[in-house]
Amino acid sequence: NAGVTQTPKFRILKIGQSMTLQCAQDMNHNYMYWYRQDPGMGLKLIYYSVGAGITDKGEVPNGYNVSRSTTEDFPLRLELAAPSQTSVYFCASSTGWGTEAFFGQGTRLTVV
Amino acid sequence: KQEVTQIPAALSVPEGENLVLNCSFTDSAIYNLQWFRQDPGKGLTSLLLIQSSQREQTSGRLNASLDKSSGRSTLYIAASQPGDSATYLCAVNGAQGAQKLVFGQGTRLTINP
């Protein structure tokens, strides 16, 4: 059982480039989340989804977009990358609101 | 706005000691609280989830307590081992339908052999 899988694990982007961070879960969870973690800080919610076709903004959504066409996948799109988006990105999933959350291994992104 | 604080930011203890990690939150109207472990360069691993109606949860050498009215949770680790070295994060789920976990900054724990 793979759980939550994120790709890639590491990426270096130049300012202004775009990329998509992939997230897939095989637990048939309805809820999925994207967080970012900056050094010495807690995780902040970027976007979340409560099911296929439904997404909503979290605390820090600017500069990002998401889509949820299937239950399994929840990609995060960065448009026009900026140095402020240098961070570690975590995808997570849960069966529903308030239930135990399971996290992927993270994607370490550097924008130069 | 819910804020979660973990003190201390770092803790170093000799192997075999019992220790307590602290987590406080500003809004007591929570649904539950979850403790995670994060190893360097890795994702988060869920350790314990404690519902707002519960006072404590136990898993092996770990015991999490919750005092919702005072906005505090503790994670007790018994007979610490070098393998317990990691960053420990607590996160709360709001009770008002907020669809997110609010995280503390974490406590970086080092167990010295």
Short mmCIF file of C-alpha atoms in Angstrom, two decimals:
data_model
loop_
_atom_site.label_atom_id
_atom_site.label_comp_id
_atom_site.label_asym_id
_atom_site.label_seq_id
_atom_site.Cartn_x
_atom_site.Cartn_y
_atom_site.Cartn_z
CA ASN A 1 0.00 0.00 0.00
CA ALA A 2 1.83 3.12 -1.25
CA GLY A 3 -0.26 5.71 0.66
CA VAL A 4 0.42 9.26 -0.59
CA THR A 5 3.02 9.56 -3.35
CA GLN A 6 4.57 12.84 -4.42
CA THR A 7 6.76 13.49 -7.44
CA PRO A 8 9.32 14.85 -7.96
CA LYS A 9 11.25 14.75 -4.67
CA PHE A 10 13.50 17.65 -5.63
CA ARG A 11 13.32 20.37 -8.24
CA ILE A 12 15.17 23.56 -9.09
CA LEU A 13 13.24 26.15 -11.08
CA LYS A 14 14.29 29.43 -12.59
CA ILE A 15 12.26 32.55 -11.85
CA GLY A 16 9.27 32.72 -14.17
CA GLN A 17 9.19 29.02 -15.01
CA SER A 18 6.15 26.86 -14.35
CA MET A 19 5.79 23.35 -13.07
CA THR A 20 3.31 20.86 -11.69
CA LEU A 21 3.84 18.95 -8.46
CA GLN A 22 2.15 15.59 -8.61
CA CYS A 23 0.29 13.92 -5.76
CA ALA A 24 -1.49 10.58 -5.84
CA GLN A 25 -3.11 8.52 -3.08
CA ASP A 26 -4.35 4.95 -3.22
CA MET A 27 -6.45 4.94 -0.04
CA ASN A 28 -9.66 6.15 -1.69
CA HIS A 29 -9.61 9.25 0.50
CA ASN A 30 -12.06 12.02 -0.35
CA TYR A 31 -10.06 14.85 1.19
CA MET A 32 -6.71 15.97 -0.15
CA TYR A 33 -4.50 18.89 0.83
CA TRP A 34 -1.42 20.81 -0.23
CA TYR A 35 0.79 22.38 2.42
CA ARG A 36 4.05 24.23 2.28
CA GLN A 37 6.68 24.20 5.01
CA ASP A 38 9.24 26.97 5.29
CA PRO A 39 12.36 26.53 7.47
CA GLY A 40 11.55 26.68 11.19
CA MET A 41 7.88 27.18 10.49
CA GLY A 42 4.79 25.09 10.73
CA LEU A 43 2.93 23.87 7.68
CA LYS A 44 0.58 26.28 5.94
CA LEU A 45 -2.37 25.15 3.84
CA ILE A 46 -2.28 26.17 0.18
CA TYR A 47 -5.34 24.42 -1.29
CA TYR A 48 -7.57 21.55 -0.37
CA SER A 49 -10.21 19.37 -2.01
CA VAL A 50 -13.15 17.52 -0.48
CA GLY A 51 -13.74 15.36 -3.52
CA ALA A 52 -13.29 15.07 -7.27
CA GLY A 53 -14.22 18.33 -8.96
CA ILE A 54 -14.24 20.36 -5.72
CA THR A 55 -11.33 22.52 -4.61
CA ASP A 56 -10.95 25.51 -2.31
CA LYS A 57 -8.30 27.96 -1.19
CA GLY A 58 -6.37 27.59 2.00
CA GLU A 59 -4.29 30.13 3.86
CA VAL A 60 -1.63 30.88 1.21
CA PRO A 61 -3.08 30.17 -2.29
CA ASN A 62 -1.52 33.04 -4.27
CA GLY A 63 0.73 31.86 -7.10
CA TYR A 64 -0.72 28.34 -7.15
CA ASN A 65 -3.51 26.47 -8.85
CA VAL A 66 -5.00 23.01 -8.35
CA SER A 67 -7.39 20.64 -10.02
CA ARG A 68 -9.05 17.41 -8.87
CA SER A 69 -10.37 15.41 -11.79
CA THR A 70 -10.11 12.04 -10.01
CA THR A 71 -10.27 10.86 -6.41
CA GLU A 72 -6.68 9.65 -6.58
CA ASP A 73 -4.83 12.68 -7.99
CA PHE A 74 -4.41 16.25 -6.78
CA PRO A 75 -1.74 18.13 -8.75
CA LEU A 76 -0.45 21.54 -7.68
CA ARG A 77 0.50 23.97 -10.42
CA LEU A 78 3.01 26.78 -9.95
CA GLU A 79 2.77 29.53 -12.54
CA LEU A 80 5.57 32.07 -12.92
CA ALA A 81 7.74 30.73 -10.11
CA ALA A 82 9.14 33.27 -7.65
CA PRO A 83 11.91 32.94 -5.02
CA SER A 84 9.22 33.24 -2.32
CA GLN A 85 7.91 29.85 -3.46
CA THR A 86 11.13 28.12 -2.41
CA SER A 87 9.83 25.67 0.16
CA VAL A 88 9.05 22.05 0.89
CA TYR A 89 5.63 21.05 -0.37
CA PHE A 90 3.59 18.31 1.25
CA CYS A 91 0.49 16.61 -0.05
CA ALA A 92 -1.84 14.89 2.39
CA SER A 93 -5.11 13.00 2.36
CA SER A 94 -7.80 11.92 4.78
CA THR A 95 -11.11 10.10 4.64
CA GLY A 96 -13.01 13.20 5.68
CA TRP A 97 -12.96 16.36 7.73
CA GLY A 98 -11.32 15.92 11.11
CA THR A 99 -10.01 12.42 10.40
CA GLU A 100 -6.41 11.27 10.57
CA ALA A 101 -4.27 12.87 7.88
CA PHE A 102 -1.61 10.96 5.95
CA PHE A 103 1.26 12.80 4.33
CA GLY A 104 3.52 12.23 1.36
CA GLN A 105 7.31 12.46 1.55
CA GLY A 106 7.41 16.01 0.24
CA THR A 107 8.83 17.90 -2.73
CA ARG A 108 11.75 20.23 -2.05
CA LEU A 109 11.51 23.14 -4.50
CA THR A 110 14.13 25.82 -5.00
CA VAL A 111 13.45 28.84 -7.21
CA VAL A 112 16.57 30.69 -8.34
CA LYS B 1 -7.65 32.88 14.14
CA GLN B 2 -6.29 29.68 15.63
CA GLU B 3 -2.62 29.78 16.56
CA VAL B 4 -0.60 26.79 17.71
CA THR B 5 2.64 27.13 19.65
CA GLN B 6 5.19 24.51 20.59
CA ILE B 7 7.78 25.17 23.24
CA PRO B 8 10.67 24.52 23.34
CA ALA B 9 11.78 24.73 19.72
CA ALA B 10 14.56 22.24 20.46
CA LEU B 11 15.24 19.76 23.22
CA SER B 12 18.22 17.50 23.88
CA VAL B 13 18.11 14.75 26.52
CA PRO B 14 20.13 11.63 27.39
CA GLU B 15 18.86 8.25 26.34
CA GLY B 16 16.48 6.57 28.77
CA GLU B 17 14.88 9.72 30.12
CA ASN B 18 11.16 10.32 30.12
CA LEU B 19 10.22 13.61 28.48
CA VAL B 20 7.28 15.86 27.72
CA LEU B 21 6.67 17.97 24.65
CA ASN B 22 4.22 20.84 24.89
CA CYS B 23 1.63 22.23 22.50
CA SER B 24 -0.73 25.13 23.16
CA PHE B 25 -3.53 26.56 21.04
CA THR B 26 -5.44 29.82 21.30
CA ASP B 27 -8.98 28.72 20.35
CA SER B 28 -10.32 25.92 22.55
CA ALA B 29 -13.13 25.13 20.08
CA ILE B 30 -11.26 22.29 18.42
CA TYR B 31 -12.49 19.03 16.94
CA ASN B 32 -9.32 17.07 17.54
CA LEU B 33 -5.55 17.34 17.82
CA GLN B 34 -2.96 15.27 16.02
CA TRP B 35 0.70 14.67 16.87
CA PHE B 36 3.13 13.97 14.03
CA ARG B 37 6.75 12.96 13.77
CA GLN B 38 8.97 14.33 11.00
CA ASP B 39 12.39 12.88 10.25
CA PRO B 40 14.92 15.07 8.38
CA GLY B 41 14.06 15.29 4.70
CA LYS B 42 11.00 13.12 5.17
CA GLY B 43 7.27 13.52 5.34
CA LEU B 44 5.08 13.56 8.42
CA THR B 45 4.09 10.38 10.19
CA SER B 46 0.94 10.43 12.28
CA LEU B 47 1.59 9.34 15.86
CA LEU B 48 -1.62 9.97 17.77
CA LEU B 49 -4.96 11.60 17.13
CA ILE B 50 -6.90 12.70 20.20
CA GLN B 51 -10.53 13.76 19.92
CA SER B 52 -11.80 16.83 21.76
CA SER B 53 -13.93 14.59 23.98
CA GLN B 54 -10.90 12.54 25.05
CA ARG B 55 -8.36 13.33 27.74
CA GLU B 56 -5.58 11.11 26.48
CA GLN B 57 -4.43 8.58 23.90
CA THR B 58 -1.64 6.04 24.15
CA SER B 59 0.47 4.18 21.63
CA GLY B 60 3.38 2.16 22.92
CA ARG B 61 5.80 4.49 24.73
CA LEU B 62 3.83 7.56 23.64
CA ASN B 63 1.01 9.19 25.55
CA ALA B 64 -0.79 12.32 24.40
CA SER B 65 -3.01 14.30 26.75
CA LEU B 66 -5.46 17.05 25.92
CA ASP B 67 -6.87 19.81 28.11
CA LYS B 68 -9.17 21.61 25.73
CA SER B 69 -10.37 24.22 28.19
CA SER B 70 -6.84 25.44 28.86
CA GLY B 71 -5.74 25.04 25.24
CA ARG B 72 -2.94 22.59 25.95
CA SER B 73 -1.71 19.19 24.86
CA THR B 74 1.35 17.26 25.90
CA LEU B 75 3.16 14.37 24.29
CA TYR B 76 4.88 12.14 26.83
CA ILE B 77 7.66 9.87 25.61
CA ALA B 78 8.75 7.17 28.02
CA ALA B 79 12.24 5.65 28.15
CA SER B 80 13.53 7.71 25.23
CA GLN B 81 15.77 6.10 22.60
CA PRO B 82 18.12 7.60 19.98
CA GLY B 83 15.61 6.48 17.34
CA ASP B 84 13.12 8.92 18.84
CA SER B 85 15.24 11.81 17.56
CA ALA B 86 13.06 13.78 15.14
CA THR B 87 10.90 16.89 14.95
CA TYR B 88 7.52 16.53 16.60
CA LEU B 89 4.61 18.62 15.35
CA CYS B 90 1.18 19.10 16.78
CA ALA B 91 -1.79 20.25 14.72
CA VAL B 92 -5.39 21.07 15.59
CA ASN B 93 -8.58 20.65 13.60
CA GLY B 94 -11.10 23.42 14.15
CA ALA B 95 -14.60 22.62 15.36
CA GLN B 96 -16.38 25.05 13.07
CA GLY B 97 -16.06 23.08 9.85
CA ALA B 98 -12.64 24.53 9.08
CA GLN B 99 -11.21 22.18 6.51
CA LYS B 100 -7.64 22.29 7.67
CA LEU B 101 -5.10 21.38 10.27
CA VAL B 102 -3.33 24.31 11.93
CA PHE B 103 0.25 23.37 12.77
CA GLY B 104 2.71 24.42 15.41
CA GLN B 105 6.33 25.08 14.44
CA GLY B 106 7.52 21.83 15.96
CA THR B 107 9.97 20.72 18.64
CA ARG B 108 13.25 19.27 17.39
CA LEU B 109 14.13 16.43 19.75
CA THR B 110 17.60 14.90 20.07
CA ILE B 111 18.18 11.83 22.21
CA ASN B 112 21.86 11.41 23.08
CA PRO B 113 23.23 7.86 23.49
#
